Amino acid sequence: MTARAHRSARAPGHDDDYDAVIVGGRVAGAATALLLARRGHRVLVLDRDRYGRDTLSTHALMRPAIVQLRRWGLLDRVVAAGTPPVRRVVFHYGDDPLPIDIAEPLYAPRRTVFDRILVDAAAAAGARFRFGVRVDDVLRDGGRVVGVRGRDRDGAAFTVRATVTVGADGRNSLLARRVGATVTRATTTRSAVLFGYWTGVEAAGYEWCFGSGTTGGLIPTNHDQVCVWAGMPTERFHALRGGREAAMHAILAETTPDVARRVAAGRRSGPIRGFPGQDGVMRRPWGPGWALVGDAGYFKDALTSHGMTDALRDAELLVRALDGVLSGREPEAPALSGYERRRDDLSIEFFDATARVATYDWDLRQVQADHLALSSAMQREARALTALDDVVLGSAAP
Ligand SMILES: Cc1cc2nc3c(=O)[nH]c(=O)nc-3n(C[C@H](O)[C@H](O)[C@H](O)COP(=O)(O)OP(=O)(O)OC[C@H]3O[C@@H](n4cnc5c(N)ncnc54)[C@H](O)[C@@H]3O)c2cc1C
């Protein structure tokens, strides 16, 4: 039975019926919804959070993300939201700066800005969103996933049926657990980060700092703020005593004194947030009636700031596969295994280099070598995305 035929054979008594139900409405989920809706598919996105709420993440976008946002017609919206262009990246190895000017700017929109841009674009393309609803489980018909069940904000139970159920529910994905997605690659290295927002800090662009067992950085963002972060091994994070701001200043001073001085001259606005780290994992991102995208299928340490970029990439790779399935042009298994191969081919080098950097078990020469590996993986990724045709953009693309 084809995926579509399976839907017409479903039992009555369901609440709703879609081509795709997507759990999670942030970078991966909203981007997947946008592209599916632009191809004319009926999409529902469910998220337990509120629309546009901030989340535990810094937000530096890298070159491949910029390539895609431009193709999707969304880069102008990021710029129009007042996101400052980043025209220079400075790597500091200790107090030794290595500035790199970039021809085309990068951007680091706050998640409160960026996630809304994606959701609004997807909704304008016809995707439906329900926020404040929690998905508890998948629905099954034999061995196939045929939708989800959950509870709305008043605690009322609901079910949604769909030809395909997409888990875009982040690094602790419930969907991945419920479908038993196989882990295909994993790391046991994790690193921690503290971050917050400052005004009055001079930043040349993205500034990435590497010391001996510590890291840090500056990310210029909306509202004339700079996101300041300080990274460390997870063990040090758990051993921190005293205030987080003092810990950040100490780590930055150990890493790159010049950057620490510039941060000290600014003023913090808002709380400092901490992330203790989580092991990296790649999961098989598909099975009968289901797919995973974004962190749900592939999470790597935050230290290389690449999760959002990869979530956007994988949204497009997944939609390219799903469009053929939902339109009845292609059988599900070969289409979705093609998505997995493409994702893995573009990810593994980056995943492994990220795991090495996250150990903090390097000297400055070794970490520079890993940066070259990361940079070449990123260039390959950007080239692959630039070479994609515009098929998935659909007629509604600007
Ligand atoms: C500290 C830190 C710093 C980072 N810095 C960067 C950076 O600078 N640049 C970068 O590119 N990446 C960065 N990342 C990674 C980035 O945050 C993720 O890769 C990105 O958010 C993944 O997007 P996603 O849509 O897959 O998942 P998420 O953004 O996690 O969204 C998942 C959504 O699913 C919803 N959800 C989960 N479970 C359910 C459920 N059961 N029912 C309903 N809804 C559910 C959640 O409410 C959430 O809105 C960082 C991560 C961390 C932790």
CSV table of C-alpha atoms and ligand atoms in Angstrom, one decimal:
chain,number,residue,atom,x,y,z
A,1,MET,CA,0.0,0.0,0.0
A,2,THR,CA,1.4,3.5,-0.8
A,3,ALA,CA,1.7,6.1,1.9
A,4,ARG,CA,-1.3,8.0,0.4
A,5,ALA,CA,-3.5,4.9,0.0
A,6,HIS,CA,-2.8,4.2,3.7
A,7,ARG,CA,-4.3,7.5,4.7
A,8,SER,CA,-7.5,6.9,2.8
A,9,ALA,CA,-7.9,3.5,4.5
A,10,ARG,CA,-7.7,5.0,8.0
A,11,ALA,CA,-10.5,4.5,10.5
A,12,PRO,CA,-13.0,7.3,11.1
A,13,GLY,CA,-13.3,9.1,14.4
A,14,HIS,CA,-10.1,11.2,14.1
A,15,ASP,CA,-9.9,14.9,14.7
A,16,ASP,CA,-8.0,16.0,11.7
A,17,ASP,CA,-6.3,14.7,8.6
A,18,TYR,CA,-3.2,16.1,7.0
A,19,ASP,CA,-0.4,15.3,4.5
A,20,ALA,CA,2.1,16.0,7.2
A,21,VAL,CA,1.9,16.6,10.9
A,22,ILE,CA,5.0,18.2,12.3
A,23,VAL,CA,5.9,18.1,16.0
A,24,GLY,CA,8.0,21.1,16.9
A,25,GLY,CA,7.6,24.6,15.3
A,26,ARG,CA,11.0,26.2,15.4
A,27,VAL,CA,13.9,26.1,13.0
A,28,ALA,CA,13.5,22.6,11.6
A,29,GLY,CA,9.7,22.3,12.0
A,30,ALA,CA,8.7,25.7,10.7
A,31,ALA,CA,11.2,25.5,7.8
A,32,THR,CA,9.8,22.0,6.8
A,33,ALA,CA,6.3,23.3,7.1
A,34,LEU,CA,7.1,26.3,4.9
A,35,LEU,CA,8.6,24.2,2.1
A,36,LEU,CA,5.9,21.5,2.2
A,37,ALA,CA,3.1,24.2,2.2
A,38,ARG,CA,4.7,25.9,-0.7
A,39,ARG,CA,4.5,22.6,-2.6
A,40,GLY,CA,0.8,22.6,-1.9
A,41,HIS,CA,0.8,20.0,0.9
A,42,ARG,CA,-1.6,20.2,3.9
A,43,VAL,CA,0.5,20.7,7.0
A,44,LEU,CA,-0.2,21.0,10.7
A,45,VAL,CA,2.6,22.0,13.1
A,46,LEU,CA,2.2,21.3,16.8
A,47,ASP,CA,4.4,22.9,19.5
A,48,ARG,CA,4.1,22.9,23.2
A,49,ASP,CA,5.8,26.3,23.5
A,50,ARG,CA,4.4,29.7,22.9
A,51,TYR,CA,4.7,31.4,19.5
A,52,GLY,CA,8.0,33.4,19.2
A,53,ARG,CA,9.3,32.6,22.7
A,54,ASP,CA,13.0,32.6,23.3
A,55,THR,CA,14.8,29.3,23.7
A,56,LEU,CA,18.1,28.1,25.2
A,57,SER,CA,20.4,28.8,22.2
A,58,THR,CA,22.8,31.3,20.8
A,59,HIS,CA,22.0,31.9,17.2
A,60,ALA,CA,25.0,32.5,14.8
A,61,LEU,CA,24.0,31.5,11.3
A,62,MET,CA,26.7,30.2,9.0
A,63,ARG,CA,27.1,30.5,5.2
A,64,PRO,CA,24.9,27.5,4.2
A,65,ALA,CA,22.0,29.0,6.1
A,66,ILE,CA,22.4,32.3,4.4
A,67,VAL,CA,22.4,30.6,1.0
A,68,GLN,CA,19.1,28.9,1.9
A,69,LEU,CA,17.4,31.9,3.4
A,70,ARG,CA,18.1,33.9,0.3
A,71,ARG,CA,16.8,31.2,-2.0
A,72,TRP,CA,13.6,30.9,0.2
A,73,GLY,CA,13.1,34.6,0.0
A,74,LEU,CA,13.6,35.1,3.8
A,75,LEU,CA,16.9,36.8,4.1
A,76,ASP,CA,15.4,40.2,3.4
A,77,ARG,CA,13.1,39.7,6.4
A,78,VAL,CA,16.0,38.9,8.7
A,79,VAL,CA,17.7,42.1,7.5
A,80,ALA,CA,14.5,44.1,7.8
A,81,ALA,CA,14.2,43.0,11.4
A,82,GLY,CA,17.3,45.0,12.1
A,83,THR,CA,19.7,42.1,12.4
A,84,PRO,CA,23.2,43.6,12.0
A,85,PRO,CA,25.3,42.2,9.1
A,86,VAL,CA,28.4,40.3,10.1
A,87,ARG,CA,31.2,41.2,7.7
A,88,ARG,CA,34.2,39.8,9.6
A,89,VAL,CA,35.0,36.7,11.6
A,90,VAL,CA,37.9,36.9,14.0
A,91,PHE,CA,39.4,33.7,15.4
A,92,HIS,CA,41.4,34.4,18.6
A,93,TYR,CA,43.9,31.7,19.4
A,94,GLY,CA,44.8,33.0,22.9
A,95,ASP,CA,45.4,36.7,22.4
A,96,ASP,CA,46.5,36.2,18.8
A,97,PRO,CA,43.7,37.4,16.5
A,98,LEU,CA,43.2,36.0,13.0
A,99,PRO,CA,40.6,38.2,11.2
A,100,ILE,CA,38.8,37.0,8.1
A,101,ASP,CA,36.8,39.4,6.0
A,102,ILE,CA,33.8,37.9,4.3
A,103,ALA,CA,32.4,39.1,1.0
A,104,GLU,CA,28.7,38.4,1.8
A,105,PRO,CA,27.5,39.1,5.3
A,106,LEU,CA,26.3,36.5,7.8
A,107,TYR,CA,23.5,37.2,10.3
A,108,ALA,CA,22.7,36.1,13.9
A,109,PRO,CA,19.0,36.9,14.5
A,110,ARG,CA,17.7,36.4,18.0
A,111,ARG,CA,15.5,33.3,18.2
A,112,THR,CA,12.6,35.6,19.2
A,113,VAL,CA,13.1,37.2,15.8
A,114,PHE,CA,14.2,34.3,13.6
A,115,ASP,CA,11.7,31.6,14.7
A,116,ARG,CA,8.8,34.0,14.1
A,117,ILE,CA,10.0,34.8,10.6
A,118,LEU,CA,10.0,31.1,9.8
A,119,VAL,CA,6.6,30.5,11.4
A,120,ASP,CA,5.0,33.6,9.8
A,121,ALA,CA,6.3,32.5,6.3
A,122,ALA,CA,5.1,29.0,6.8
A,123,ALA,CA,1.7,30.2,7.9
A,124,ALA,CA,1.5,32.6,4.9
A,125,ALA,CA,2.2,29.6,2.7
A,126,GLY,CA,-0.8,27.8,4.2
A,127,ALA,CA,0.7,25.7,7.0
A,128,ARG,CA,-1.4,25.6,10.2
A,129,PHE,CA,0.2,26.0,13.6
A,130,ARG,CA,-1.1,25.1,17.0
A,131,PHE,CA,1.1,26.3,19.9
A,132,GLY,CA,0.7,25.3,23.5
A,133,VAL,CA,-0.1,21.7,22.7
A,134,ARG,CA,1.9,18.8,23.8
A,135,VAL,CA,2.3,15.6,21.8
A,136,ASP,CA,2.5,12.5,24.0
A,137,ASP,CA,2.7,9.6,21.5
A,138,VAL,CA,2.4,8.5,17.9
A,139,LEU,CA,-0.6,6.7,16.5
A,140,ARG,CA,0.0,3.4,14.7
A,141,ASP,CA,-1.7,1.3,12.2
A,142,GLY,CA,0.1,-2.0,12.1
A,143,GLY,CA,3.8,-1.2,11.8
A,144,ARG,CA,3.1,2.3,10.4
A,145,VAL,CA,3.0,5.6,12.2
A,146,VAL,CA,-0.2,7.4,11.1
A,147,GLY,CA,-0.2,10.5,13.3
A,148,VAL,CA,0.1,11.7,16.9
A,149,ARG,CA,-1.9,12.0,20.0
A,150,GLY,CA,-1.5,14.8,22.6
A,151,ARG,CA,-3.2,17.3,24.9
A,152,ASP,CA,-4.1,20.9,24.3
A,153,ARG,CA,-3.4,23.7,26.7
A,154,ASP,CA,-6.6,22.9,28.6
A,155,GLY,CA,-5.6,19.3,29.0
A,156,ALA,CA,-8.1,18.0,26.4
A,157,ALA,CA,-6.9,15.0,24.4
A,158,PHE,CA,-6.6,15.2,20.7
A,159,THR,CA,-5.4,13.1,17.8
A,160,VAL,CA,-4.2,14.1,14.4
A,161,ARG,CA,-3.8,11.7,11.5
A,162,ALA,CA,-1.4,12.4,8.6
A,163,THR,CA,0.3,10.5,5.8
A,164,VAL,CA,3.6,11.4,7.4
A,165,THR,CA,4.5,12.4,10.9
A,166,VAL,CA,7.6,14.5,11.3
A,167,GLY,CA,9.6,14.8,14.5
A,168,ALA,CA,11.1,18.3,14.6
A,169,ASP,CA,11.0,18.3,18.4
A,170,GLY,CA,14.6,19.0,19.2
A,171,ARG,CA,17.5,17.3,20.9
A,172,ASN,CA,15.3,15.4,23.5
A,173,SER,CA,12.9,14.2,20.8
A,174,LEU,CA,9.9,12.3,22.0
A,175,LEU,CA,9.2,11.2,18.5
A,176,ALA,CA,12.6,9.6,18.1
A,177,ARG,CA,12.0,7.7,21.3
A,178,ARG,CA,8.5,6.6,20.5
A,179,VAL,CA,9.4,5.3,17.0
A,180,GLY,CA,12.6,3.8,18.4
A,181,ALA,CA,14.9,5.6,15.9
A,182,THR,CA,18.2,3.7,15.6
A,183,VAL,CA,21.3,5.6,16.7
A,184,THR,CA,23.8,5.5,13.8
A,185,ARG,CA,26.6,7.6,15.2
A,186,ALA,CA,27.2,8.9,18.7
A,187,THR,CA,29.7,10.8,20.8
A,188,THR,CA,30.4,10.8,24.5
A,189,THR,CA,32.0,14.2,24.5
A,190,ARG,CA,30.0,17.2,25.6
A,191,SER,CA,30.8,20.7,26.5
A,192,ALA,CA,29.1,23.5,28.4
A,193,VAL,CA,28.4,27.1,27.8
A,194,LEU,CA,27.2,30.2,29.6
A,195,PHE,CA,25.7,33.0,27.5
A,196,GLY,CA,23.9,36.3,27.9
A,197,TYR,CA,23.3,39.7,26.2
A,198,TRP,CA,25.4,42.9,26.6
A,199,THR,CA,25.1,46.4,25.2
A,200,GLY,CA,28.1,48.6,24.6
A,201,VAL,CA,30.4,45.8,23.7
A,202,GLU,CA,32.6,46.5,20.7
A,203,ALA,CA,32.5,43.4,18.4
A,204,ALA,CA,34.3,43.2,15.0
A,205,GLY,CA,31.8,40.6,13.8
A,206,TYR,CA,31.6,37.0,15.0
A,207,GLU,CA,34.6,36.6,17.4
A,208,TRP,CA,35.5,33.1,18.4
A,209,CYS,CA,38.1,32.7,21.2
A,210,PHE,CA,40.1,29.6,22.0
A,211,GLY,CA,42.4,29.3,25.1
A,212,SER,CA,43.7,26.4,27.0
A,213,GLY,CA,40.6,24.5,28.1
A,214,THR,CA,38.3,27.4,27.6
A,215,THR,CA,36.5,29.2,24.8
A,216,GLY,CA,34.3,32.2,24.3
A,217,GLY,CA,32.8,34.5,21.7
A,218,LEU,CA,30.9,37.5,20.6
A,219,ILE,CA,27.9,37.4,18.3
A,220,PRO,CA,26.4,40.8,17.3
A,221,THR,CA,22.6,40.6,17.1
A,222,ASN,CA,19.3,42.6,17.1
A,223,HIS,CA,18.5,45.5,19.4
A,224,ASP,CA,22.2,46.7,19.4
A,225,GLN,CA,23.1,43.8,21.6
A,226,VAL,CA,26.0,41.4,21.5
A,227,CYS,CA,25.5,37.8,22.6
A,228,VAL,CA,28.5,37.0,24.8
A,229,TRP,CA,29.3,33.3,25.5
A,230,ALA,CA,31.9,31.5,27.5
A,231,GLY,CA,32.6,27.8,26.9
A,232,MET,CA,34.2,25.1,29.1
A,233,PRO,CA,34.3,21.4,29.7
A,234,THR,CA,31.1,20.1,31.4
A,235,GLU,CA,33.0,19.1,34.5
A,236,ARG,CA,34.1,22.7,35.1
A,237,PHE,CA,30.5,24.0,34.5
A,238,HIS,CA,29.3,21.6,37.3
A,239,ALA,CA,32.1,22.8,39.6
A,240,LEU,CA,31.3,26.5,39.1
A,241,ARG,CA,30.8,28.4,42.4
A,242,GLY,CA,29.7,32.0,42.8
A,243,GLY,CA,27.8,34.0,40.2
A,244,ARG,CA,27.6,33.1,36.5
A,245,GLU,CA,28.6,36.6,35.4
A,246,ALA,CA,31.8,36.4,37.4
A,247,ALA,CA,32.5,33.0,35.9
A,248,MET,CA,32.0,34.3,32.4
A,249,HIS,CA,34.4,37.2,33.0
A,250,ALA,CA,37.0,34.8,34.4
A,251,ILE,CA,36.7,32.4,31.5
A,252,LEU,CA,36.9,35.2,28.9
A,253,ALA,CA,39.9,36.7,30.7
A,254,GLU,CA,41.7,33.3,30.7
A,255,THR,CA,40.8,32.8,27.0
A,256,THR,CA,41.3,36.1,25.3
A,257,PRO,CA,42.1,39.1,27.5
A,258,ASP,CA,41.3,41.6,24.8
A,259,VAL,CA,37.8,40.3,24.4
A,260,ALA,CA,37.3,40.1,28.2
A,261,ARG,CA,38.2,43.8,28.5
A,262,ARG,CA,35.7,44.8,25.8
A,263,VAL,CA,33.0,42.8,27.5
A,264,ALA,CA,33.8,44.3,30.9
A,265,ALA,CA,33.4,47.8,29.3
A,266,GLY,CA,29.8,46.9,28.3
A,267,ARG,CA,26.6,46.4,30.3
A,268,ARG,CA,24.8,43.1,30.7
A,269,SER,CA,21.1,43.2,29.8
A,270,GLY,CA,19.1,40.2,30.9
A,271,PRO,CA,20.0,36.9,32.7
A,272,ILE,CA,22.9,34.6,31.9
A,273,ARG,CA,21.8,31.2,30.8
A,274,GLY,CA,23.7,28.0,31.1
A,275,PHE,CA,23.8,24.7,29.1
A,276,PRO,CA,25.7,21.8,30.7
A,277,GLY,CA,26.1,20.0,27.4
A,278,GLN,CA,24.6,16.9,25.8
A,279,ASP,CA,26.2,14.0,23.9
A,280,GLY,CA,26.1,14.2,20.1
A,281,VAL,CA,23.9,11.7,18.3
A,282,MET,CA,22.8,10.9,14.7
A,283,ARG,CA,19.7,8.8,14.3
A,284,ARG,CA,18.2,7.0,11.3
A,285,PRO,CA,15.8,9.8,10.4
A,286,TRP,CA,12.9,7.8,8.9
A,287,GLY,CA,10.7,4.8,9.0
A,288,PRO,CA,7.2,3.8,7.8
A,289,GLY,CA,5.1,6.9,8.1
A,290,TRP,CA,7.6,9.0,10.0
A,291,ALA,CA,10.7,11.2,9.6
A,292,LEU,CA,13.0,13.2,11.9
A,293,VAL,CA,14.5,16.6,11.1
A,294,GLY,CA,16.8,19.1,12.9
A,295,ASP,CA,18.2,18.2,16.3
A,296,ALA,CA,15.6,15.4,16.7
A,297,GLY,CA,17.6,13.4,14.1
A,298,TYR,CA,21.0,14.9,14.4
A,299,PHE,CA,22.4,16.7,17.5
A,300,LYS,CA,25.9,17.9,17.9
A,301,ASP,CA,27.7,19.9,20.5
A,302,ALA,CA,26.7,23.6,20.5
A,303,LEU,CA,30.4,24.7,20.5
A,304,THR,CA,30.5,24.9,16.7
A,305,SER,CA,27.3,26.9,16.4
A,306,HIS,CA,25.9,24.9,13.5
A,307,GLY,CA,22.7,23.3,14.6
A,308,MET,CA,20.3,25.9,13.1
A,309,THR,CA,22.2,25.9,9.9
A,310,ASP,CA,21.9,22.1,9.6
A,311,ALA,CA,18.3,22.2,10.7
A,312,LEU,CA,17.5,24.5,7.7
A,313,ARG,CA,19.5,22.3,5.4
A,314,ASP,CA,17.8,19.1,6.5
A,315,ALA,CA,14.4,20.7,6.3
A,316,GLU,CA,15.0,21.2,2.6
A,317,LEU,CA,16.5,17.8,2.0
A,318,LEU,CA,13.6,16.2,3.8
A,319,VAL,CA,11.0,18.1,1.9
A,320,ARG,CA,12.6,17.2,-1.4
A,321,ALA,CA,12.2,13.5,-0.4
A,322,LEU,CA,8.7,13.9,1.0
A,323,ASP,CA,7.3,15.9,-1.9
A,324,GLY,CA,7.8,12.9,-4.2
A,325,VAL,CA,6.2,10.6,-1.6
A,326,LEU,CA,3.2,12.8,-0.9
A,327,SER,CA,2.7,13.5,-4.6
A,328,GLY,CA,2.7,9.7,-5.3
A,329,ARG,CA,5.7,10.0,-7.6
A,330,GLU,CA,8.1,8.0,-5.4
A,331,PRO,CA,7.9,5.2,-3.0
A,332,GLU,CA,8.6,6.2,0.6
A,333,ALA,CA,11.5,3.9,1.5
A,334,PRO,CA,13.9,4.9,-1.3
A,335,ALA,CA,13.0,8.5,-1.1
A,336,LEU,CA,13.6,8.8,2.7
A,337,SER,CA,16.7,6.6,2.7
A,338,GLY,CA,18.0,9.1,0.0
A,339,TYR,CA,17.3,11.9,2.5
A,340,GLU,CA,19.3,10.0,5.2
A,341,ARG,CA,22.3,9.4,2.8
A,342,ARG,CA,22.4,13.1,1.7
A,343,ARG,CA,22.1,14.3,5.3
A,344,ASP,CA,24.9,12.0,6.5
A,345,ASP,CA,27.1,12.7,3.6
A,346,LEU,CA,27.0,16.5,4.4
A,347,SER,CA,27.2,16.0,8.2
A,348,ILE,CA,29.6,13.4,9.3
A,349,GLU,CA,32.8,15.4,8.8
A,350,PHE,CA,31.3,18.3,10.7
A,351,PHE,CA,29.9,16.0,13.4
A,352,ASP,CA,33.3,14.3,14.0
A,353,ALA,CA,35.3,17.6,14.1
A,354,THR,CA,32.7,19.1,16.5
A,355,ALA,CA,33.1,16.1,18.8
A,356,ARG,CA,36.9,16.6,18.8
A,357,VAL,CA,36.6,20.3,19.6
A,358,ALA,CA,34.1,19.6,22.3
A,359,THR,CA,36.6,17.4,24.2
A,360,TYR,CA,38.7,20.5,25.0
A,361,ASP,CA,41.6,18.0,24.8
A,362,TRP,CA,43.5,20.0,22.3
A,363,ASP,CA,46.2,22.7,22.0
A,364,LEU,CA,45.8,25.8,19.8
A,365,ARG,CA,47.6,24.2,16.8
A,366,GLN,CA,45.2,21.2,16.9
A,367,VAL,CA,42.1,23.3,17.3
A,368,GLN,CA,43.2,25.4,14.3
A,369,ALA,CA,43.4,22.2,12.3
A,370,ASP,CA,39.9,21.2,13.3
A,371,HIS,CA,38.7,24.7,12.3
A,372,LEU,CA,40.1,24.1,8.8
A,373,ALA,CA,38.2,20.8,8.7
A,374,LEU,CA,35.0,22.5,9.8
A,375,SER,CA,35.5,25.3,7.3
A,376,SER,CA,36.0,22.9,4.4
A,377,ALA,CA,32.9,20.9,5.5
A,378,MET,CA,30.9,24.1,5.6
A,379,GLN,CA,32.1,25.2,2.1
A,380,ARG,CA,31.1,21.8,0.7
A,381,GLU,CA,27.7,22.1,2.4
A,382,ALA,CA,27.2,25.6,0.9
A,383,ARG,CA,28.2,24.4,-2.6
A,384,ALA,CA,25.8,21.5,-2.3
A,385,LEU,CA,22.9,23.8,-1.3
A,386,THR,CA,23.8,26.4,-4.0
A,387,ALA,CA,23.6,23.6,-6.6
A,388,LEU,CA,20.1,22.5,-5.6
A,389,ASP,CA,17.4,23.4,-8.1
A,390,ASP,CA,14.4,25.5,-7.0
A,391,VAL,CA,11.9,22.6,-7.3
A,392,VAL,CA,10.8,22.6,-3.7
A,393,LEU,CA,10.3,26.3,-3.5
A,394,GLY,CA,6.9,26.0,-5.2
A,395,SER,CA,4.8,28.6,-6.9
A,396,ALA,CA,4.3,30.6,-3.7
A,397,ALA,CA,8.0,31.4,-3.4
A,398,PRO,CA,8.7,35.2,-3.8
B,1,LIG,C1,23.5,26.6,24.3
B,1,LIG,C2,23.3,26.4,22.9
B,1,LIG,C3,23.8,27.3,21.9
B,1,LIG,C4,23.6,27.1,20.6
B,1,LIG,N1,24.1,28.0,19.7
B,1,LIG,C5,23.9,27.8,18.4
B,1,LIG,C6,24.4,28.8,17.4
B,1,LIG,O1,25.0,29.8,17.8
B,1,LIG,N2,24.1,28.6,16.1
B,1,LIG,C7,23.4,27.5,15.7
B,1,LIG,O2,23.2,27.3,14.5
B,1,LIG,N3,22.9,26.6,16.6
B,1,LIG,C8,23.1,26.7,17.9
B,1,LIG,N4,22.6,25.8,18.8
B,1,LIG,C9,21.9,24.7,18.3
B,1,LIG,C10,20.4,25.1,18.0
B,1,LIG,O3,19.8,25.6,19.1
B,1,LIG,C11,19.6,23.9,17.5
B,1,LIG,O4,20.4,23.1,16.6
B,1,LIG,C12,18.3,24.3,16.9
B,1,LIG,O5,17.5,24.9,17.8
B,1,LIG,C13,17.6,23.0,16.4
B,1,LIG,O6,16.3,23.4,15.9
B,1,LIG,P1,15.1,22.4,16.0
B,1,LIG,O7,14.0,23.1,15.3
B,1,LIG,O8,15.6,21.1,15.5
B,1,LIG,O9,14.8,22.1,17.5
B,1,LIG,P2,14.4,23.2,18.7
B,1,LIG,O10,14.8,24.5,18.4
B,1,LIG,O11,14.8,22.5,19.9
B,1,LIG,O12,12.8,23.1,18.6
B,1,LIG,C14,12.0,22.0,19.0
B,1,LIG,C15,10.6,22.4,19.3
B,1,LIG,O13,9.9,21.2,19.6
B,1,LIG,C16,8.9,21.5,20.6
B,1,LIG,N5,8.6,20.2,21.2
B,1,LIG,C17,9.5,19.4,21.8
B,1,LIG,N6,8.8,18.3,22.3
B,1,LIG,C18,7.5,18.5,22.0
B,1,LIG,C19,6.3,17.8,22.3
B,1,LIG,N7,6.3,16.6,22.9
B,1,LIG,N8,5.1,18.3,21.9
B,1,LIG,C20,5.0,19.5,21.2
B,1,LIG,N9,6.1,20.2,21.0
B,1,LIG,C21,7.3,19.7,21.3
B,1,LIG,C22,9.7,22.4,21.5
B,1,LIG,O14,8.7,23.2,22.3
B,1,LIG,C23,10.5,23.3,20.5
B,1,LIG,O15,9.8,24.5,20.2
B,1,LIG,C24,22.8,26.0,20.1
B,1,LIG,C25,22.3,25.1,21.1
B,1,LIG,C26,22.5,25.3,22.4
B,1,LIG,C27,21.9,24.3,23.4
